[in-house]
Structures are given as structure tokens and as C-alpha cells.
GROMACS .gro file of C-alpha atoms in nm:
model
  405
    1MET     CA    1   0.003  -0.008   0.009
    2ASN     CA    2   0.151   0.373  -0.121
    3ALA     CA    3   0.158   0.635   0.107
    4PRO     CA    4  -0.163   0.814  -0.024
    5GLU     CA    5  -0.363   0.478   0.013
    6ALA     CA    6  -0.211   0.399   0.364
    7VAL     CA    7  -0.332   0.755   0.465
    8ARG     CA    8  -0.667   0.713   0.310
    9ALA     CA    9  -0.693   0.395   0.512
   10ALA     CA   10  -0.603   0.550   0.817
   11VAL     CA   11  -0.864   0.819   0.794
   12ASP     CA   12  -1.128   0.578   0.671
   13ALA     CA   13  -1.044   0.372   0.993
   14ALA     CA   14  -1.067   0.663   1.200
   15PHE     CA   15  -1.394   0.787   1.047
   16ARG     CA   16  -1.583   0.445   1.167
   17GLU     CA   17  -1.426   0.462   1.485
   18GLU     CA   18  -1.414   0.833   1.611
   19TRP     CA   19  -1.666   1.001   1.408
   20GLY     CA   20  -1.966   0.964   1.672
   21GLN     CA   21  -1.718   1.066   1.947
   22VAL     CA   22  -1.618   1.384   1.774
   23VAL     CA   23  -1.953   1.479   1.688
   24ALA     CA   24  -2.083   1.386   2.038
   25THR     CA   25  -1.804   1.599   2.204
   26LEU     CA   26  -1.883   1.897   2.019
   27ILE     CA   27  -2.251   1.881   2.063
   28GLY     CA   28  -2.171   1.855   2.411
   29LEU     CA   29  -1.964   2.186   2.417
   30THR     CA   30  -2.179   2.400   2.189
   31GLY     CA   31  -2.513   2.229   2.161
   32ASN     CA   32  -2.534   2.301   1.812
   33TRP     CA   33  -2.606   1.969   1.610
   34ASP     CA   34  -2.527   2.113   1.273
   35LEU     CA   35  -2.220   2.295   1.367
   36ALA     CA   36  -2.072   1.979   1.522
   37GLU     CA   37  -2.159   1.767   1.206
   38ASP     CA   38  -2.000   2.065   0.983
   39CYS     CA   39  -1.678   2.064   1.207
   40ALA     CA   40  -1.643   1.709   1.214
   41GLN     CA   41  -1.661   1.672   0.846
   42ASP     CA   42  -1.388   1.943   0.807
   43ALA     CA   43  -1.138   1.804   1.056
   44PHE     CA   44  -1.171   1.457   0.852
   45ALA     CA   45  -1.107   1.654   0.539
   46ALA     CA   46  -0.801   1.822   0.718
   47ALA     CA   47  -0.679   1.480   0.808
   48LEU     CA   48  -0.642   1.365   0.456
   49ALA     CA   49  -0.421   1.661   0.400
   50THR     CA   50  -0.207   1.695   0.696
   51TRP     CA   51  -0.135   1.319   0.791
   52GLY     CA   52  -0.030   1.259   0.426
   53ARG     CA   53   0.241   1.522   0.520
   54ASP     CA   54   0.319   1.493   0.896
   55GLY     CA   55   0.225   1.130   0.927
   56VAL     CA   56  -0.086   0.954   1.100
   57PRO     CA   57  -0.112   1.078   1.458
   58ALA     CA   58  -0.068   0.828   1.790
   59ARG     CA   59  -0.411   0.929   1.896
   60PRO     CA   60  -0.630   0.988   1.562
   61GLY     CA   61  -0.928   1.071   1.779
   62ALA     CA   62  -0.782   1.325   1.997
   63TRP     CA   63  -0.624   1.509   1.687
   64LEU     CA   64  -0.955   1.490   1.514
   65THR     CA   65  -1.175   1.632   1.821
   66THR     CA   66  -0.906   1.917   1.892
   67THR     CA   67  -0.898   2.022   1.522
   68ALA     CA   68  -1.296   1.991   1.507
   69ARG     CA   69  -1.286   2.223   1.811
   70HIS     CA   70  -1.095   2.473   1.633
   71ARG     CA   71  -1.294   2.492   1.343
   72ALA     CA   72  -1.604   2.536   1.595
   73THR     CA   73  -1.418   2.811   1.725
   74ASP     CA   74  -1.346   2.999   1.406
   75ARG     CA   75  -1.699   2.948   1.268
   76LEU     CA   76  -1.859   3.082   1.594
   77ARG     CA   77  -1.619   3.391   1.601
   78ARG     CA   78  -1.682   3.495   1.236
   79ASP     CA   79  -2.069   3.437   1.284
   80ALA     CA   80  -2.120   3.582   1.668
   81THR     CA   81  -2.395   3.797   1.626
   82GLY     CA   82  -2.643   3.659   1.877
   83ALA     CA   83  -2.647   3.601   2.241
   84ALA     CA   84  -2.652   3.197   2.177
   85LYS     CA   85  -2.358   3.201   1.941
   86LEU     CA   86  -2.154   3.406   2.179
   87ARG     CA   87  -2.248   3.157   2.472
   88GLN     CA   88  -2.125   2.840   2.238
   89LEU     CA   89  -1.820   3.054   2.187
   90ALA     CA   90  -1.741   3.133   2.552
   91VAL     CA   91  -1.772   2.758   2.617
   92LEU     CA   92  -1.544   2.655   2.352
   93GLU     CA   93  -1.297   2.891   2.439
   94ARG     CA   94  -1.326   2.790   2.794
   95ALA     CA   95  -1.257   2.414   2.735
   96PRO     CA   96  -0.873   2.324   2.748
   97THR     CA   97  -0.751   2.149   2.437
   98GLU     CA   98  -0.588   1.897   2.661
   99SER     CA   99  -0.948   1.788   2.798
  100LEU     CA  100  -1.066   1.738   2.423
  101ALA     CA  101  -0.776   1.537   2.367
  102GLU     CA  102  -0.898   1.289   2.637
  103GLU     CA  103  -1.152   1.017   2.570
  104ILE     CA  104  -1.481   1.096   2.667
  105PRO     CA  105  -1.708   0.798   2.651
  106ASP     CA  106  -1.993   0.968   2.835
  107GLU     CA  107  -2.051   1.210   2.529
  108ARG     CA  108  -2.122   0.925   2.288
  109LEU     CA  109  -2.368   0.773   2.543
  110ARG     CA  110  -2.535   1.095   2.591
  111LEU     CA  111  -2.585   1.128   2.219
  112ILE     CA  112  -2.715   0.761   2.170
  113PHE     CA  113  -2.972   0.828   2.434
  114THR     CA  114  -3.050   1.191   2.293
  115CYS     CA  115  -3.110   1.041   1.940
  116CYS     CA  116  -3.335   0.774   2.058
  117HIS     CA  117  -3.560   0.997   2.270
  118PRO     CA  118  -3.904   0.872   2.315
  119ALA     CA  119  -4.036   1.213   2.240
  120LEU     CA  120  -3.888   1.176   1.876
  121PRO     CA  121  -4.092   0.988   1.635
  122PHE     CA  122  -3.943   0.652   1.571
  123PRO     CA  123  -3.834   0.702   1.196
  124ALA     CA  124  -3.671   1.024   1.335
  125ARG     CA  125  -3.479   0.835   1.602
  126VAL     CA  126  -3.326   0.594   1.353
  127ALA     CA  127  -3.240   0.842   1.104
  128LEU     CA  128  -3.071   1.075   1.354
  129THR     CA  129  -2.865   0.795   1.504
  130LEU     CA  130  -2.721   0.692   1.174
  131ARG     CA  131  -2.657   1.052   1.073
  132THR     CA  132  -2.476   1.160   1.400
  133LEU     CA  133  -2.309   0.837   1.545
  134THR     CA  134  -2.211   0.678   1.216
  135GLY     CA  135  -2.158   0.948   0.963
  136LEU     CA  136  -2.364   0.819   0.699
  137SER     CA  137  -2.488   1.097   0.452
  138THR     CA  138  -2.851   1.206   0.456
  139GLY     CA  139  -2.840   1.065   0.082
  140GLU     CA  140  -2.723   0.706   0.205
  141ILE     CA  141  -2.979   0.711   0.492
  142ALA     CA  142  -3.237   0.799   0.235
  143LYS     CA  143  -3.126   0.533  -0.030
  144ALA     CA  144  -3.104   0.249   0.254
  145PHE     CA  145  -3.482   0.335   0.365
  146LEU     CA  146  -3.599   0.377   0.036
  147THR     CA  147  -3.684   0.738   0.099
  148ALA     CA  148  -3.647   1.030  -0.120
  149GLU     CA  149  -3.328   1.238   0.000
  150PRO     CA  150  -3.538   1.583   0.062
  151THR     CA  151  -3.804   1.379   0.262
  152MET     CA  152  -3.507   1.222   0.477
  153ALA     CA  153  -3.338   1.568   0.503
  154GLN     CA  154  -3.677   1.714   0.653
  155ARG     CA  155  -3.720   1.446   0.883
  156LEU     CA  156  -3.372   1.503   1.004
  157VAL     CA  157  -3.425   1.892   1.036
  158ARG     CA  158  -3.748   1.825   1.228
  159ALA     CA  159  -3.596   1.586   1.484
  160LYS     CA  160  -3.301   1.839   1.539
  161ARG     CA  161  -3.571   2.125   1.596
  162LYS     CA  162  -3.780   1.900   1.822
  163ILE     CA  163  -3.486   1.830   2.056
  164VAL     CA  164  -3.435   2.198   2.081
  165GLU     CA  165  -3.784   2.312   2.109
  166ALA     CA  166  -3.908   2.024   2.344
  167GLY     CA  167  -3.588   2.111   2.552
  168ILE     CA  168  -3.468   1.736   2.538
  169PRO     CA  169  -3.158   1.698   2.760
  170TYR     CA  170  -2.847   1.588   2.623
  171ARG     CA  171  -2.756   1.343   2.899
  172VAL     CA  172  -2.775   0.997   3.012
  173PRO     CA  173  -3.111   0.941   3.196
  174PRO     CA  174  -3.140   0.913   3.563
  175ALA     CA  175  -3.117   0.565   3.676
  176GLU     CA  176  -3.483   0.507   3.741
  177LEU     CA  177  -3.548   0.579   3.343
  178LEU     CA  178  -3.260   0.402   3.230
  179PRO     CA  179  -3.438   0.073   3.166
  180GLN     CA  180  -3.711   0.234   2.969
  181ARG     CA  181  -3.477   0.439   2.794
  182LEU     CA  182  -3.235   0.176   2.723
  183THR     CA  183  -3.511  -0.043   2.564
  184ALA     CA  184  -3.584   0.255   2.295
  185VAL     CA  185  -3.218   0.249   2.225
  186LEU     CA  186  -3.179  -0.108   2.163
  187ALA     CA  187  -3.486  -0.099   1.923
  188VAL     CA  188  -3.355   0.147   1.719
  189LEU     CA  189  -3.063  -0.051   1.669
  190TYR     CA  190  -3.220  -0.363   1.611
  191LEU     CA  191  -3.384  -0.207   1.330
  192ILE     CA  192  -3.087  -0.048   1.186
  193PHE     CA  193  -2.950  -0.404   1.170
  194ASN     CA  194  -3.246  -0.578   1.029
  195GLN     CA  195  -3.305  -0.308   0.733
  196GLY     CA  196  -2.958  -0.433   0.645
  197TYR     CA  197  -3.018  -0.801   0.686
  198ASP     CA  198  -3.160  -0.851   0.355
  199GLU     CA  199  -2.852  -0.822   0.124
  200GLU     CA  200  -3.085  -0.836  -0.184
  201ASP     CA  201  -3.139  -0.476  -0.182
  202GLY     CA  202  -2.827  -0.303  -0.142
  203ARG     CA  203  -2.879  -0.234   0.204
  204ARG     CA  204  -2.616  -0.463   0.340
  205ALA     CA  205  -2.413  -0.196   0.500
  206LEU     CA  206  -2.688  -0.097   0.758
  207ALA     CA  207  -2.638  -0.455   0.940
  208ALA     CA  208  -2.255  -0.355   0.978
  209GLU     CA  209  -2.348  -0.015   1.105
  210GLY     CA  210  -2.609  -0.211   1.367
  211ILE     CA  211  -2.323  -0.432   1.486
  212HIS     CA  212  -2.077  -0.138   1.515
  213LEU     CA  213  -2.340   0.087   1.704
  214ALA     CA  214  -2.426  -0.221   1.935
  215ARG     CA  215  -2.058  -0.272   2.000
  216THR     CA  216  -2.014   0.079   2.103
  217LEU     CA  217  -2.335   0.052   2.348
  218VAL     CA  218  -2.171  -0.250   2.518
  219ARG     CA  219  -1.846  -0.068   2.602
  220LEU     CA  220  -2.040   0.231   2.705
  221THR     CA  221  -2.280   0.030   2.904
  222PRO     CA  222  -2.066  -0.250   3.057
  223THR     CA  223  -2.329  -0.372   3.321
  224GLU     CA  224  -2.633  -0.374   3.088
  225PRO     CA  225  -2.693  -0.745   2.983
  226GLU     CA  226  -2.965  -0.652   2.727
  227ALA     CA  227  -2.711  -0.472   2.538
  228ARG     CA  228  -2.473  -0.747   2.536
  229GLY     CA  229  -2.788  -0.970   2.440
  230LEU     CA  230  -2.882  -0.783   2.151
  231LEU     CA  231  -2.512  -0.777   2.020
  232ALA     CA  232  -2.499  -1.171   2.083
  233LEU     CA  233  -2.843  -1.189   1.873
  234MET     CA  234  -2.672  -0.960   1.601
  235LEU     CA  235  -2.356  -1.177   1.560
  236LEU     CA  236  -2.533  -1.495   1.564
  237LEU     CA  237  -2.768  -1.399   1.272
  238GLU     CA  238  -2.489  -1.222   1.080
  239ALA     CA  239  -2.282  -1.562   1.107
  240ARG     CA  240  -2.558  -1.702   0.886
  241ARG     CA  241  -2.563  -1.423   0.630
  242ALA     CA  242  -2.342  -1.588   0.340
  243ASN     CA  243  -2.594  -1.862   0.315
  244ARG     CA  244  -2.914  -1.689   0.365
  245ILE     CA  245  -2.977  -1.607  -0.008
  246ASP     CA  246  -2.846  -1.805  -0.294
  247ASP     CA  247  -2.846  -1.700  -0.670
  248GLY     CA  248  -3.126  -1.464  -0.556
  249VAL     CA  249  -3.343  -1.730  -0.375
  250LEU     CA  250  -3.392  -1.734  -0.009
  251ILE     CA  251  -3.254  -2.043   0.132
  252PRO     CA  252  -3.469  -2.145   0.465
  253LEU     CA  253  -3.261  -2.244   0.774
  254GLU     CA  254  -3.280  -2.628   0.770
  255ASP     CA  255  -3.150  -2.610   0.388
  256GLN     CA  256  -2.844  -2.396   0.441
  257ASP     CA  257  -2.499  -2.529   0.427
  258ARG     CA  258  -2.383  -2.494   0.771
  259SER     CA  259  -2.000  -2.489   0.678
  260ARG     CA  260  -2.036  -2.182   0.496
  261TRP     CA  261  -2.146  -2.023   0.836
  262ASP     CA  262  -1.889  -1.785   1.011
  263ARG     CA  263  -1.750  -1.975   1.307
  264ALA     CA  264  -1.557  -1.690   1.436
  265LEU     CA  265  -1.893  -1.464   1.463
  266ILE     CA  266  -2.066  -1.762   1.637
  267ALA     CA  267  -1.778  -1.808   1.897
  268GLU     CA  268  -1.815  -1.439   1.943
  269GLY     CA  269  -2.192  -1.435   1.988
  270LEU     CA  270  -2.191  -1.743   2.203
  271THR     CA  271  -1.935  -1.581   2.441
  272THR     CA  272  -2.102  -1.242   2.429
  273LEU     CA  273  -2.441  -1.420   2.517
  274ASP     CA  274  -2.283  -1.608   2.810
  275GLU     CA  275  -2.153  -1.273   2.933
  276ALA     CA  276  -2.507  -1.135   2.924
  277LEU     CA  277  -2.649  -1.443   3.101
  278ALA     CA  278  -2.406  -1.448   3.392
  279VAL     CA  279  -2.572  -1.103   3.500
  280ARG     CA  280  -2.884  -1.301   3.550
  281ARG     CA  281  -3.115  -1.029   3.443
  282CYS     CA  282  -3.274  -1.208   3.134
  283GLY     CA  283  -3.461  -1.004   2.914
  284PRO     CA  284  -3.586  -1.032   2.553
  285TYR     CA  285  -3.286  -0.995   2.348
  286GLN     CA  286  -3.094  -1.257   2.573
  287VAL     CA  287  -3.394  -1.488   2.476
  288GLN     CA  288  -3.386  -1.420   2.098
  289ALA     CA  289  -2.989  -1.475   2.116
  290ALA     CA  290  -3.050  -1.783   2.303
  291ILE     CA  291  -3.293  -1.923   2.032
  292ALA     CA  292  -3.005  -1.803   1.778
  293ALA     CA  293  -2.746  -2.007   1.965
  294CYS     CA  294  -2.967  -2.320   1.933
  295HIS     CA  295  -2.956  -2.313   1.573
  296ALA     CA  296  -2.616  -2.165   1.533
  297THR     CA  297  -2.458  -2.499   1.762
  298ALA     CA  298  -2.654  -2.762   1.618
  299PRO     CA  299  -2.417  -2.977   1.384
  300ASP     CA  300  -2.706  -3.018   1.131
  301ALA     CA  301  -3.101  -2.942   1.088
  302ALA     CA  302  -3.189  -3.281   1.233
  303ALA     CA  303  -2.995  -3.221   1.549
  304THR     CA  304  -3.180  -2.878   1.641
  305ASP     CA  305  -3.324  -2.877   1.993
  306TRP     CA  306  -3.648  -2.804   1.916
  307PRO     CA  307  -3.809  -2.851   2.272
  308GLN     CA  308  -3.547  -2.601   2.416
  309ILE     CA  309  -3.641  -2.359   2.140
  310ALA     CA  310  -4.020  -2.402   2.210
  311ALA     CA  311  -3.949  -2.327   2.579
  312LEU     CA  312  -3.747  -2.006   2.504
  313TYR     CA  313  -4.030  -1.872   2.262
  314ALA     CA  314  -4.272  -1.960   2.556
  315ALA     CA  315  -4.065  -1.746   2.777
  316LEU     CA  316  -4.042  -1.460   2.515
  317THR     CA  317  -4.391  -1.460   2.480
  318ARG     CA  318  -4.438  -1.353   2.841
  319MET     CA  319  -4.176  -1.109   2.806
  320ALA     CA  320  -4.247  -0.941   2.484
  321PRO     CA  321  -4.590  -1.083   2.368
  322SER     CA  322  -4.601  -1.030   1.990
  323PRO     CA  323  -4.839  -1.218   1.697
  324VAL     CA  324  -4.485  -1.263   1.527
  325VAL     CA  325  -4.339  -1.436   1.831
  326GLU     CA  326  -4.634  -1.639   1.856
  327LEU     CA  327  -4.611  -1.734   1.513
  328ASN     CA  328  -4.261  -1.864   1.553
  329ARG     CA  329  -4.326  -2.025   1.876
  330ALA     CA  330  -4.596  -2.230   1.645
  331VAL     CA  331  -4.327  -2.361   1.445
  332ALA     CA  332  -4.094  -2.448   1.742
  333VAL     CA  333  -4.411  -2.635   1.894
  334ALA     CA  334  -4.466  -2.807   1.559
  335MET     CA  335  -4.115  -2.937   1.541
  336ALA     CA  336  -4.086  -3.038   1.889
  337ASP     CA  337  -4.455  -3.197   1.969
  338GLY     CA  338  -4.568  -3.280   1.605
  339ILE     CA  339  -4.711  -3.076   1.332
  340PRO     CA  340  -5.099  -3.081   1.442
  341ALA     CA  341  -4.986  -2.897   1.784
  342GLY     CA  342  -4.821  -2.647   1.564
  343LEU     CA  343  -5.099  -2.579   1.319
  344ALA     CA  344  -5.344  -2.555   1.577
  345LEU     CA  345  -5.146  -2.246   1.707
  346VAL     CA  346  -5.112  -2.101   1.367
  347ASP     CA  347  -5.502  -2.153   1.342
  348GLU     CA  348  -5.545  -1.949   1.629
  349LEU     CA  349  -5.337  -1.649   1.517
  350ALA     CA  350  -5.518  -1.649   1.169
  351GLU     CA  351  -5.852  -1.641   1.352
  352SER     CA  352  -5.741  -1.330   1.557
  353GLY     CA  353  -5.660  -1.124   1.280
  354GLU     CA  354  -5.375  -0.966   1.415
  355LEU     CA  355  -5.129  -1.100   1.115
  356ASP     CA  356  -5.352  -1.024   0.821
  357GLY     CA  357  -5.158  -0.935   0.507
  358TYR     CA  358  -4.833  -1.075   0.666
  359TYR     CA  359  -4.693  -1.335   0.433
  360LEU     CA  360  -4.520  -1.543   0.692
  361LEU     CA  361  -4.861  -1.656   0.816
  362PRO     CA  362  -4.994  -1.830   0.519
  363ALA     CA  363  -4.626  -1.942   0.416
  364THR     CA  364  -4.593  -2.104   0.777
  365ARG     CA  365  -4.924  -2.269   0.754
  366ALA     CA  366  -4.839  -2.390   0.397
  367ASP     CA  367  -4.501  -2.522   0.495
  368LEU     CA  368  -4.667  -2.696   0.808
  369LEU     CA  369  -4.950  -2.867   0.573
  370ARG     CA  370  -4.676  -2.970   0.328
  371ARG     CA  371  -4.490  -3.149   0.621
  372ASP     CA  372  -4.817  -3.319   0.724
  373GLY     CA  373  -4.882  -3.446   0.366
  374ARG     CA  374  -5.177  -3.214   0.294
  375LEU     CA  375  -5.031  -3.086  -0.043
  376ALA     CA  376  -5.352  -2.949  -0.193
  377GLU     CA  377  -5.397  -2.738   0.116
  378ALA     CA  378  -5.024  -2.644   0.140
  379ALA     CA  379  -5.057  -2.497  -0.244
  380THR     CA  380  -5.338  -2.294  -0.171
  381PHE     CA  381  -5.165  -2.113   0.153
  382TYR     CA  382  -4.834  -2.092  -0.070
  383GLU     CA  383  -5.018  -1.925  -0.359
  384GLU     CA  384  -5.149  -1.672  -0.090
  385ALA     CA  385  -4.800  -1.622   0.068
  386LEU     CA  386  -4.635  -1.559  -0.295
  387ARG     CA  387  -4.924  -1.259  -0.336
  388LEU     CA  388  -4.802  -1.107  -0.020
  389ALA     CA  389  -4.408  -1.166  -0.011
  390PRO     CA  390  -4.215  -0.848  -0.019
  391THR     CA  391  -3.890  -0.959  -0.162
  392ASP     CA  392  -3.804  -1.131  -0.489
  393ALA     CA  393  -3.582  -1.386  -0.306
  394GLU     CA  394  -3.885  -1.470  -0.092
  395ARG     CA  395  -4.105  -1.492  -0.394
  396ARG     CA  396  -3.850  -1.696  -0.579
  397TYR     CA  397  -3.842  -1.943  -0.276
  398LEU     CA  398  -4.213  -1.976  -0.247
  399THR     CA  399  -4.222  -2.037  -0.606
  400GLY     CA  400  -4.007  -2.299  -0.580
  401ARG     CA  401  -4.193  -2.485  -0.318
  402LEU     CA  402  -4.503  -2.457  -0.545
  403SER     CA  403  -4.348  -2.593  -0.824
  404LYS     CA  404  -4.225  -2.896  -0.595
  405LEU     CA  405  -4.574  -2.971  -0.492
   0.00000   0.00000   0.00000
């Protein structure tokens, strides 16, 4: 790797690791989100020019934070016409450079909790988290969520305005509110990961961002087992990605080539889950990770511990009841206790109407009917699922099932 390539690689690595910290520190000092993002961008642009001449600093994050702080000071000094800007300038000029050169992990944690505040609409939480903590551009976020860029830009503007107008505090919530607020944060990170889990539509980078943010949260909240539970779940799911879609066709778990699963990610996921469970404060993400671990550790589909998975889904139903969890439990019950027992649960869900329009309901029913030898009935429900399936990979899979019937 020649010198310019090495500098570019160093800046890219620093961007991934330090962007959120630099932005969080400047927001903490100035309270100005747009100024913080602009000056962080300036700092990384300066790094490209300066590091090639002077070499990569021993502590890139400290260099970037200090440079961004100087940019912010210059901007505010030029633009200081109002009382608010004068206050921001005073704060920056009082802050010694040495303090900014130190790691301030709480700043990033404050930023996470502010972006995911319950007062913000859920889509705004997701967009703001990606923009401020990962540095994705507005256009990249819009593309990932299949939204027009001007729409996403407005969403970000409204979210920042809401933070100011509603007086949302830039801080980690007090102890009595932490569990509730942490749940909101975890939901945002899991949605980001899931939006990228389907590699068919080009959003794969979001899965990596979700894992990166989950790792950050674990480092910042080392005593919170649910943060580790979510990270373990992401790692165990990510380990199966390479064999999830083949030639544009969704491959069900039982048909996947397990030799292609990422054993390093599985090992890390299992270790992370063990660390979470050792705290003995079990939550929904830890249970979901335990279910994923049952699949990850089974040498083949036939060896899957379905009774254990059914028990875990029963526990998950008590912790976080939802019709989708009930549908997954029905599959586990069918595999553990027999197809009729699972079909009875699916029938109850269908009668409730809670999953009307959700393609996996008829797809699950069709699969269980197929396994029970009721092929004509299975075909009817495969056709219904095919009409509702949201992606080409899923439609190709269902079409293949139909043709085999």
C-alpha cells in the first residue's frame, strides 16, 4: 500500500471509529448539532491533507476532536452575532485543548440516548442515530430506507428542531428511567441491523452499522446485559448471512450449508451471550440470542434442539408478547411436539386477525401442511403467501416450493 492509500485507509478507519465521538463532544460543548457535524467533516478533510504530510498521529481521535473544536471556534467567532452563538463561543474558548484530547465515553452515550429519546418519532430516531453516530450522509440514509432524500433531510431537520424546542436534555437518563430508555435505544439499533440483513436490496451496510453501534453501546454500558444480548443476537444472525440467499433465492435455515457459516462470529456471539446471561437479569434480546445460539450450535438441522427453542419462545412470549413471536413459537412447537400442535396455534393466530397481510402467516401454514402431507391445502396457502411476499428472494423461494408440490 503506497503512502496516499495508507493515509486514506487511516482516515477511513478513524472515521468509522471516531466520528460519533467527535460529533458527540462538539454537541456537548456547543449544543449545536449542525455546527458539530460540519466541523467534524472539516476535521476529517483536514486529516486527509495533514496526515499525508506529517504522518498519522498516535491518537487520531484526539487530533480530530481538537481540530474540529478549532474549526467550531473559528466558525462561531466569524458568525457571533447573537447571544446563543456568543455563549457557544465562550464555552469552546474556556474548554482546554488537553481535556478534549482525552476520551470522553459519556459524550457518545449521551448522544445515543438523545437521538433515541421517546419524544422523537421512531423513524426520526433511526435517521438521527445513523446521521450523528455513524456519519452516513442524508442521501445514503434515504437510499437505505427507500425514501426520497429531501424527505429524509426534512425528517432530520424536524428531529433536531424537536430536541431544541422540547428541551430534550443532552444526557444519560437518571437511573430510574434507564431501563425504559435503554429499551428504546436497543429497538433503534435492532431495526438498523434488520434493515440491512436482507442483502438483496443493497442495504447490507446497515447490518454492519447496527453491529458497530451495538458494540459501542456494550462498551459504554458494560453492566447492562440486554445490550450484550442484542449484540450476541446480531452476531449469531450475521454469521448465517453468507448462506441465507443463493442466486437470488431465499434459503430456509434447515437447507443452509452450515459449513459456510462464520464460525468466528458464532464464537463471539456465544461468548457475548454467556457474559450477558451471567448477570442474571434476563431480557427479550438475551432470549432471542439464546434461540439463535440453539440453531448456531446444532451440527445439522436434524440435531436442532426444538424442545429448548419452544421453551425459549414461550419465555419470550411472556416477556415481549407479539403475534410474530407467537407464530415463531408455533413453528417450534410443531417441530418439537408434532405438526398438529403447531397448526392449531397457527389457526388461532389466523382467527385473531392480528397477522392479516403478513406473508409469513400463510407461508408457515403452507409449510406445516406440506410436512403433514396435505399438499393441495399447502398449495393454496403458498399461493396466498406468494401474493403477499415483499421481496424477490422470498417470492422465488415460494415459487420453488409450489413447483415441487
